Short mmCIF file of C-alpha atoms and ligand atoms in Angstrom, two decimals:
data_model
loop_
_atom_site.label_atom_id
_atom_site.label_comp_id
_atom_site.label_asym_id
_atom_site.label_seq_id
_atom_site.Cartn_x
_atom_site.Cartn_y
_atom_site.Cartn_z
CA MET A 60 -1.40 -10.49 21.60
CA ILE A 61 -0.94 -8.13 18.43
CA GLY A 62 -0.59 -9.02 14.82
CA TRP A 63 -2.35 -10.65 12.10
CA LYS A 64 -3.81 -13.94 14.05
CA TYR A 65 -5.28 -12.05 16.68
CA GLY A 66 -7.32 -9.65 14.06
CA ASP A 67 -5.02 -6.60 13.31
CA LEU A 68 -2.88 -5.84 9.92
CA LEU A 69 0.36 -3.86 10.93
CA ASP A 70 2.49 -4.63 8.29
CA LEU A 71 3.52 -7.87 6.04
CA SER A 72 6.51 -9.25 8.40
CA ASP A 73 3.97 -11.31 10.44
CA LEU A 74 2.11 -12.22 7.47
CA THR A 75 3.71 -15.87 6.31
CA ARG A 76 3.28 -16.42 2.32
CA GLU A 77 0.38 -18.99 2.98
CA ASP A 78 -1.22 -16.17 4.43
CA ILE A 79 -0.46 -14.06 1.28
CA GLU A 80 -1.76 -16.60 -0.80
CA ARG A 81 -5.04 -16.06 0.81
CA VAL A 82 -5.80 -12.64 1.13
CA ILE A 83 -5.83 -12.79 -2.83
CA GLU A 84 -7.29 -15.91 -3.03
CA THR A 85 -10.09 -14.43 -1.75
CA ALA A 86 -9.23 -10.73 -3.35
CA LYS A 87 -10.36 -12.61 -6.17
CA ALA A 88 -13.42 -13.81 -5.55
CA PHE A 89 -14.63 -10.72 -3.74
CA LYS A 90 -13.11 -8.69 -6.67
CA GLU A 91 -16.82 -10.45 -8.55
CA VAL A 92 -19.14 -8.22 -5.82
CA SER A 93 -17.98 -4.69 -7.43
CA THR A 94 -19.28 -5.67 -11.00
CA ARG A 95 -22.66 -6.16 -9.94
CA ASP A 96 -25.83 -4.49 -10.25
CA ILE A 97 -26.30 -4.54 -6.06
CA LYS A 98 -22.73 -4.39 -5.08
CA LYS A 99 -23.48 -5.66 -1.46
CA VAL A 100 -22.82 -8.85 0.42
CA PRO A 101 -24.20 -9.23 4.06
CA ALA A 102 -20.12 -10.83 5.70
CA LEU A 103 -19.93 -7.98 7.99
CA ARG A 104 -23.59 -6.91 8.60
CA GLY A 105 -23.92 -4.80 12.05
CA LYS A 106 -20.02 -4.47 12.10
CA THR A 107 -18.65 -0.89 13.10
CA VAL A 108 -15.57 -0.14 11.29
CA VAL A 109 -13.88 3.09 11.78
CA MET A 110 -11.51 5.38 9.62
CA LEU A 111 -8.81 7.29 11.84
CA PHE A 112 -6.98 9.26 9.05
CA ALA A 113 -4.68 11.87 10.32
CA GLU A 114 -2.96 12.66 7.00
CA PRO A 115 -4.11 13.23 4.49
CA SER A 116 -5.83 11.00 1.89
CA THR A 117 -8.05 9.98 -0.53
CA ARG A 118 -7.48 6.94 -2.79
CA THR A 119 -6.75 4.24 0.08
CA ARG A 120 -9.58 6.43 2.42
CA ILE A 121 -12.15 5.29 -0.01
CA SER A 122 -10.92 2.43 -1.12
CA PHE A 123 -11.27 1.40 2.66
CA GLU A 124 -15.26 3.11 3.09
CA LEU A 125 -16.29 1.19 -0.09
CA ALA A 126 -14.63 -2.73 0.41
CA ALA A 127 -15.84 -1.99 4.09
CA LYS A 128 -19.63 -1.14 3.50
CA ARG A 129 -19.78 -3.83 0.38
CA LEU A 130 -19.05 -5.72 3.07
CA SER A 131 -22.30 -4.23 4.66
CA ALA A 132 -20.26 -3.06 7.63
CA ASP A 133 -21.56 0.75 9.00
CA THR A 134 -18.78 3.12 8.74
CA LEU A 135 -17.38 6.56 9.95
CA ASN A 136 -15.02 8.62 8.80
CA VAL A 137 -12.82 10.25 11.65
CA THR A 138 -10.50 13.31 10.22
CA VAL A 139 -7.96 13.90 13.18
CA SER A 140 -7.05 17.07 11.88
CA THR A 141 -10.38 18.73 12.54
CA SER A 142 -11.63 17.59 15.76
CA SER A 143 -10.64 17.65 18.72
CA ALA A 144 -5.99 16.77 18.59
CA GLN A 145 -6.27 20.15 17.62
CA LYS A 146 -7.44 20.45 21.68
CA GLY A 147 -4.57 18.53 22.51
CA GLU A 148 -5.77 15.47 22.62
CA THR A 149 -3.82 12.41 22.32
CA LEU A 150 -4.82 9.71 19.27
CA LEU A 151 -4.48 7.33 21.42
CA ASP A 152 -7.49 8.93 23.74
CA MET A 153 -9.66 9.75 20.84
CA ALA A 154 -9.28 5.92 20.01
CA LYS A 155 -9.49 4.70 23.66
CA ASN A 156 -13.18 6.64 23.07
CA ILE A 157 -13.69 5.49 19.93
CA GLU A 158 -13.68 2.03 21.31
CA ALA A 159 -15.46 3.20 24.27
CA MET A 160 -18.15 2.85 21.62
CA ASN A 161 -18.15 -0.70 21.34
CA VAL A 162 -16.55 -0.34 17.75
CA ASP A 163 -15.23 -3.30 15.85
CA MET A 164 -12.46 -2.38 13.68
CA ILE A 165 -10.45 0.90 13.41
CA ILE A 166 -8.63 2.22 10.32
CA VAL A 167 -5.45 4.62 10.87
CA ARG A 168 -2.55 6.20 8.68
CA HIS A 169 -0.55 8.70 10.60
CA LYS A 170 2.13 10.72 9.85
CA SER A 171 4.87 8.61 12.72
CA ALA A 172 6.22 5.29 12.58
CA GLY A 173 4.72 2.78 14.90
CA VAL A 174 1.45 4.80 15.36
CA ALA A 175 -0.71 1.50 14.09
CA HIS A 176 1.20 -0.87 16.50
CA VAL A 177 0.62 1.82 19.75
CA LEU A 178 -2.96 1.77 18.67
CA ALA A 179 -3.32 -2.05 18.29
CA ARG A 180 -1.28 -2.73 21.84
CA ALA A 181 -3.82 -0.83 23.34
CA LEU A 182 -6.73 -1.18 22.72
CA LYS A 183 -9.67 -4.52 21.91
CA PRO A 184 -10.66 -3.93 18.17
CA GLY A 185 -8.43 -5.06 15.42
CA VAL A 186 -5.98 -2.52 14.20
CA ILE A 187 -5.18 -1.46 9.79
CA ASN A 188 -2.38 -0.40 9.61
CA ALA A 189 -3.47 2.15 6.68
CA GLY A 190 0.17 3.78 6.49
CA ASP A 191 2.77 5.45 9.30
CA GLY A 192 5.10 7.14 8.22
CA CYS A 193 8.28 5.79 6.38
CA ARG A 194 7.34 2.54 8.00
CA ALA A 195 5.07 0.59 6.38
CA HIS A 196 1.84 0.29 4.38
CA PRO A 197 0.96 -3.11 3.73
CA THR A 198 -2.62 -3.03 2.14
CA GLN A 199 -0.76 -1.37 -1.10
CA ALA A 200 1.35 -3.88 -1.45
CA LEU A 201 -1.09 -6.85 -1.21
CA LEU A 202 -3.06 -4.80 -3.46
CA ASP A 203 0.11 -4.99 -5.40
CA MET A 204 0.84 -8.13 -5.34
CA PHE A 205 -2.83 -8.59 -6.66
CA THR A 206 -2.15 -6.75 -8.91
CA ILE A 207 0.37 -8.54 -10.20
CA GLN A 208 -0.91 -12.26 -9.83
CA GLU A 209 -3.53 -11.21 -11.50
CA ARG A 210 -1.87 -9.87 -14.73
CA LEU A 211 0.82 -11.94 -15.00
CA GLY A 212 -0.35 -15.56 -13.55
CA ARG A 213 2.49 -15.70 -10.33
CA ILE A 214 4.60 -13.47 -8.96
CA GLU A 215 7.92 -15.96 -7.99
CA GLY A 216 10.97 -15.31 -10.10
CA LEU A 217 9.59 -12.06 -11.88
CA ASN A 218 12.21 -8.84 -12.27
CA VAL A 219 10.87 -6.26 -9.82
CA ALA A 220 12.18 -3.42 -10.32
CA ILE A 221 10.92 -0.63 -7.33
CA ILE A 222 12.12 2.92 -8.87
CA GLY A 223 12.31 6.14 -7.34
CA ASP A 224 12.17 7.83 -3.68
CA VAL A 225 12.82 4.20 -1.65
CA LEU A 226 14.11 5.92 1.41
CA HIS A 227 10.79 7.84 2.12
CA SER A 228 7.99 5.04 0.51
CA ARG A 229 6.70 3.00 3.11
CA VAL A 230 4.77 1.51 0.00
CA ALA A 231 8.33 0.46 -0.80
CA ARG A 232 9.34 -1.34 2.24
CA SER A 233 5.85 -3.22 2.20
CA ASN A 234 6.36 -4.44 -1.36
CA ILE A 235 9.58 -5.41 -0.65
CA ASN A 236 9.06 -7.44 2.36
CA GLY A 237 6.04 -8.98 0.81
CA LEU A 238 7.63 -9.85 -2.73
CA VAL A 239 10.53 -11.01 -0.92
CA LYS A 240 8.52 -13.83 0.63
CA MET A 241 6.03 -14.58 -2.75
CA GLY A 242 9.52 -15.53 -4.32
CA ALA A 243 9.96 -12.16 -6.38
CA HIS A 244 13.71 -10.67 -7.55
CA VAL A 245 13.15 -7.46 -6.66
CA THR A 246 15.63 -4.33 -7.17
CA LEU A 247 15.85 -1.12 -5.91
CA CYS A 248 16.67 1.51 -8.11
CA ALA A 249 16.98 4.90 -7.20
CA PRO A 250 19.64 8.37 -5.89
CA THR A 251 22.15 7.06 -3.71
CA THR A 252 20.40 9.82 -1.62
CA LEU A 253 17.12 8.07 -1.52
CA MET A 254 17.97 5.25 -0.81
CA PRO A 255 18.31 3.79 2.53
CA PRO A 256 21.18 2.53 3.61
CA GLY A 257 21.82 -1.09 4.39
CA ILE A 258 18.53 -1.92 2.96
CA GLU A 259 20.44 -4.29 0.30
CA LYS A 260 19.97 -6.67 3.35
CA GLN A 261 16.65 -7.58 3.46
CA GLY A 262 17.08 -9.43 0.06
CA VAL A 263 16.85 -7.20 -2.87
CA ALA A 264 19.33 -5.53 -5.28
CA ILE A 265 20.25 -2.00 -5.65
CA THR A 266 21.08 0.06 -8.87
CA HIS A 267 21.44 3.88 -9.67
CA LYS A 268 20.50 3.47 -12.80
CA LEU A 269 17.37 2.95 -14.67
CA ASP A 270 18.60 0.92 -17.85
CA ASP A 271 20.27 -1.62 -15.10
CA VAL A 272 16.65 -2.39 -14.91
CA LEU A 273 14.53 -1.28 -18.58
CA PRO A 274 15.76 -4.37 -20.38
CA ARG A 275 15.05 -7.74 -17.57
CA ALA A 276 12.34 -6.13 -15.51
CA ASP A 277 8.32 -7.39 -15.60
CA VAL A 278 7.02 -5.48 -13.77
CA LEU A 279 8.38 -1.45 -13.01
CA MET A 280 7.14 0.19 -10.23
CA PHE A 281 7.88 3.77 -9.21
CA LEU A 282 6.73 5.45 -6.11
CA ARG A 283 6.30 8.67 -5.92
CA LEU A 284 8.58 11.41 -5.21
CA GLN A 285 7.54 12.76 -1.98
CA LYS A 286 8.21 16.01 -1.89
CA GLU A 287 6.22 16.61 1.40
CA ARG A 288 8.92 13.68 3.45
CA GLN A 289 12.08 16.20 2.21
CA GLU A 290 12.93 18.15 4.48
CA GLU A 291 16.55 18.52 3.40
CA LYS A 292 17.46 18.78 -0.38
CA TYR A 293 17.80 15.08 -1.38
CA LEU A 294 17.94 16.03 -5.37
CA PRO A 295 20.30 18.24 -7.07
CA SER A 296 16.81 19.83 -9.00
CA ILE A 297 13.50 18.04 -10.22
CA ARG A 298 14.80 18.18 -13.38
CA GLU A 299 17.12 16.50 -13.23
CA TYR A 300 15.57 12.99 -11.27
CA VAL A 301 12.98 13.10 -14.35
CA GLN A 302 16.01 12.35 -16.54
CA HIS A 303 17.55 9.94 -14.53
CA PHE A 304 14.68 8.27 -13.05
CA GLY A 305 11.49 9.17 -14.61
CA LEU A 306 9.45 7.08 -17.71
CA THR A 307 9.60 8.39 -20.66
CA THR A 308 7.67 6.72 -23.91
CA GLU A 309 11.70 7.17 -25.28
CA LYS A 310 13.09 4.68 -22.24
CA LEU A 311 10.02 2.05 -22.52
CA LYS A 312 10.94 0.68 -25.55
CA ASN A 313 14.01 -0.28 -23.69
CA ALA A 314 11.86 -1.87 -21.57
CA LYS A 315 9.58 -5.97 -22.72
CA LYS A 316 6.84 -5.49 -24.64
CA ASP A 317 4.72 -6.80 -22.24
CA VAL A 318 5.56 -5.62 -18.85
CA LEU A 319 3.73 -3.23 -16.04
CA VAL A 320 3.94 -0.38 -15.36
CA MET A 321 2.48 0.16 -11.83
CA HIS A 322 2.25 3.34 -9.27
CA PRO A 323 0.32 3.16 -6.25
CA GLY A 324 -0.75 6.89 -7.13
CA PRO A 325 -1.06 10.05 -6.64
CA VAL A 326 1.16 10.50 -10.07
CA ASN A 327 3.19 13.90 -10.03
CA ARG A 328 2.65 13.54 -14.25
CA GLY A 329 5.84 14.34 -15.83
CA VAL A 330 8.13 13.41 -12.59
CA GLU A 331 7.53 9.25 -12.66
CA LEU A 332 5.95 9.08 -15.74
CA SER A 333 5.17 10.64 -18.34
CA ALA A 334 1.58 11.60 -18.37
CA GLU A 335 1.39 9.13 -22.01
CA VAL A 336 3.09 6.68 -20.16
CA ALA A 337 1.03 6.61 -16.92
CA ASP A 338 -2.09 6.64 -19.38
CA GLY A 339 -0.02 4.38 -21.56
CA ILE A 340 -0.92 0.38 -22.31
CA ASN A 341 1.59 -1.06 -19.72
CA SER A 342 0.11 1.23 -17.07
CA VAL A 343 -2.39 -1.22 -14.62
CA ILE A 344 -2.54 2.15 -12.57
CA LEU A 345 -6.09 1.94 -12.77
CA GLU A 346 -6.20 -1.57 -12.33
CA GLN A 347 -4.52 -1.36 -9.58
CA VAL A 348 -6.94 1.80 -7.47
CA THR A 349 -9.95 -1.07 -8.60
CA ASN A 350 -8.27 -4.40 -6.74
CA GLY A 351 -7.60 -1.72 -4.01
CA VAL A 352 -11.61 -2.28 -2.99
CA ALA A 353 -11.65 -5.90 -3.17
CA VAL A 354 -8.28 -6.31 -1.80
CA ARG A 355 -9.68 -4.45 1.55
CA MET A 356 -12.83 -6.40 1.25
CA ALA A 357 -10.44 -9.94 1.86
CA ILE A 358 -8.59 -8.02 4.61
CA LEU A 359 -11.33 -6.97 6.64
CA TYR A 360 -13.07 -10.43 6.49
CA LEU A 361 -10.21 -12.61 6.85
CA LEU A 362 -9.51 -10.47 9.88
CA PHE A 363 -12.91 -10.50 11.26
CA GLY A 364 -12.44 -14.27 10.91
CA LYS A 365 -9.36 -14.48 13.84
CA LYS A 366 -8.94 -14.44 16.98
CA GLU A 367 -10.37 -11.91 19.71
CA LYS A 368 -6.84 -9.76 21.35
CA VAL A 369 -6.94 -10.41 24.78
CA SER A 370 -5.25 -7.23 26.43
C1 NCD B 31 0.85 6.20 -1.19
C2 NCD B 31 0.95 6.51 0.71
O1 NCD B 31 0.27 7.43 0.96
O2 NCD B 31 1.66 5.81 0.81
N1 NCD B 31 -0.55 6.60 -1.57
C3 NCD B 31 -1.36 5.85 -1.06
O3 NCD B 31 -1.99 5.04 -0.66
N2 NCD B 31 -2.47 5.55 -1.85
C4 NCD B 31 1.91 6.76 -1.62
C5 NCD B 31 1.96 7.71 -1.67
O4 NCD B 31 1.64 9.00 -0.94
O5 NCD B 31 3.62 8.04 -2.15
#
């Protein structure tokens, strides 16, 4: 058995609304730890958390590592491209070797969808999905929801627009999953070529015009244009994309005065957001980063309290 009840976080589909609320509540308490002079609590003393990252990542990896360290766990980083994967060893073999050294939690990022599930099924330690292909990035969605809840006091009933490269975005998929469950009204805004067909079945509205979402939105969540995942040409030109889907100070005038501007990072400045908007008063991008540590502390803490997997 795998999933949230058994100590894994693979995607948000197996979390209930109450589970998500529990993560948000727990993160609230942990947020304070990072503001202390001594930024450490003993909750996970003696536990070993391994980061198995097979895709470039800075902020997510650092965020997990800080979260584990602030809970007093021992951490280990395995960068797959520089290790034996190059000698033909499969990721599963490598993970089994890590498991044989008695670690307690494996955090995995991989370019292929489903890798976290495969590891969770095969291994006894808990597995956290830190991003698998275009499929899911549950901890990002949880930290985004935490930020919305903290800033606006609720998620239920809010108008949240998710804008940009939805097709290639695991962040969008996980946020749709979580936000719809929490009772938000979600509208996706993307060029036709970057909108996954049939996505409206997940309880979201769709549009291809930024002007449709700007005046009503309480939250504008921008997605990075995933240049590295675009094998084919999806767009006539970046310039045209910016013109229709990029947010500038001028366009922001059509939005609510206190709208939240969010982005999972890294921002392509001048593409999804102009520099002024990215650094402007509506932007909560760096708060998302701060909250990421608290939310990942909460996730680790809660997962270690779950049932043991029986394989
Ligand atoms: C996201 C990712 O890697 O999925 N970034 C992140 O986790 N900080 C978003 C992205 O790369 O576009």
